[in-house]
Amino acid sequence: MYEAYEKLRKQKGVTDYRVSEETGIVKSTFSDWKSGRSKPKIEKLMILARYFDVPLEYFVSKRK
């Protein structure tokens, strides 16, 4: 799932910090997802889907 997020982030030209500021998702959450320490909860995926203007399925299908 992190790869899907990272791809969208790069396409939009924003940093984890900016996404964090604009969505309210704590910045360390992104590094936890990247390292596999945690998996994103559906609520956070919904926030990201709205932020990047993609369907929730974009992340859900890549969540495993």
Tab-separated table of C-alpha atoms in Angstrom:
chain	number	residue	atom	x	y	z
A	1	MET	CA	0.000	0.000	0.000
A	2	TYR	CA	2.832	2.402	0.801
A	3	GLU	CA	4.081	2.206	-2.785
A	4	ALA	CA	0.661	3.312	-4.041
A	5	TYR	CA	0.684	6.221	-1.594
A	6	GLU	CA	4.230	7.173	-2.530
A	7	LYS	CA	3.391	7.150	-6.237
A	8	LEU	CA	0.467	9.534	-5.699
A	9	ARG	CA	2.532	11.737	-3.416
A	10	LYS	CA	5.272	12.084	-6.026
A	11	GLN	CA	2.745	12.753	-8.794
A	12	LYS	CA	1.245	15.551	-6.728
A	13	GLY	CA	4.708	16.852	-5.821
A	14	VAL	CA	4.206	16.875	-2.069
A	15	THR	CA	6.204	15.597	0.886
A	16	ASP	CA	5.089	13.388	3.759
A	17	TYR	CA	5.258	16.520	5.904
A	18	ARG	CA	2.840	18.408	3.664
A	19	VAL	CA	0.433	15.468	3.444
A	20	SER	CA	0.577	15.240	7.224
A	21	GLU	CA	-0.154	18.937	7.659
A	22	GLU	CA	-3.025	18.915	5.166
A	23	THR	CA	-4.671	15.663	6.285
A	24	GLY	CA	-3.962	15.541	10.007
A	25	ILE	CA	-2.259	12.149	9.688
A	26	VAL	CA	0.809	12.128	11.928
A	27	LYS	CA	3.998	12.122	9.833
A	28	SER	CA	5.515	9.151	11.667
A	29	THR	CA	2.526	7.095	10.526
A	30	PHE	CA	3.890	7.141	6.973
A	31	SER	CA	7.267	5.747	8.034
A	32	ASP	CA	5.483	3.059	10.077
A	33	TRP	CA	3.574	2.039	6.944
A	34	LYS	CA	6.732	2.089	4.858
A	35	SER	CA	8.661	-0.099	7.297
A	36	GLY	CA	5.735	-2.455	7.844
A	37	ARG	CA	5.479	-1.666	11.570
A	38	SER	CA	1.806	-0.959	11.047
A	39	LYS	CA	-0.889	-1.161	8.403
A	40	PRO	CA	-3.168	1.755	7.647
A	41	LYS	CA	-6.619	1.792	9.141
A	42	ILE	CA	-9.515	2.286	6.751
A	43	GLU	CA	-10.232	5.753	8.208
A	44	LYS	CA	-6.768	6.977	7.217
A	45	LEU	CA	-7.117	5.438	3.767
A	46	MET	CA	-10.376	7.319	3.321
A	47	ILE	CA	-8.631	10.577	4.206
A	48	LEU	CA	-5.841	9.863	1.713
A	49	ALA	CA	-8.297	8.871	-1.011
A	50	ARG	CA	-10.080	12.210	-0.607
A	51	TYR	CA	-6.786	14.104	-0.469
A	52	PHE	CA	-5.455	12.529	-3.667
A	53	ASP	CA	-8.883	12.397	-5.332
A	54	VAL	CA	-8.787	8.663	-5.987
A	55	PRO	CA	-11.326	5.975	-5.108
A	56	LEU	CA	-10.821	4.226	-1.777
A	57	GLU	CA	-10.330	0.988	-3.722
A	58	TYR	CA	-7.027	2.395	-5.010
A	59	PHE	CA	-5.570	1.842	-1.546
A	60	VAL	CA	-7.706	-1.039	-0.305
A	61	SER	CA	-6.675	-3.328	-3.149
A	62	LYS	CA	-3.010	-2.637	-2.281
A	63	ARG	CA	-3.392	-2.862	1.504
A	64	LYS	CA	-2.215	-6.447	2.018
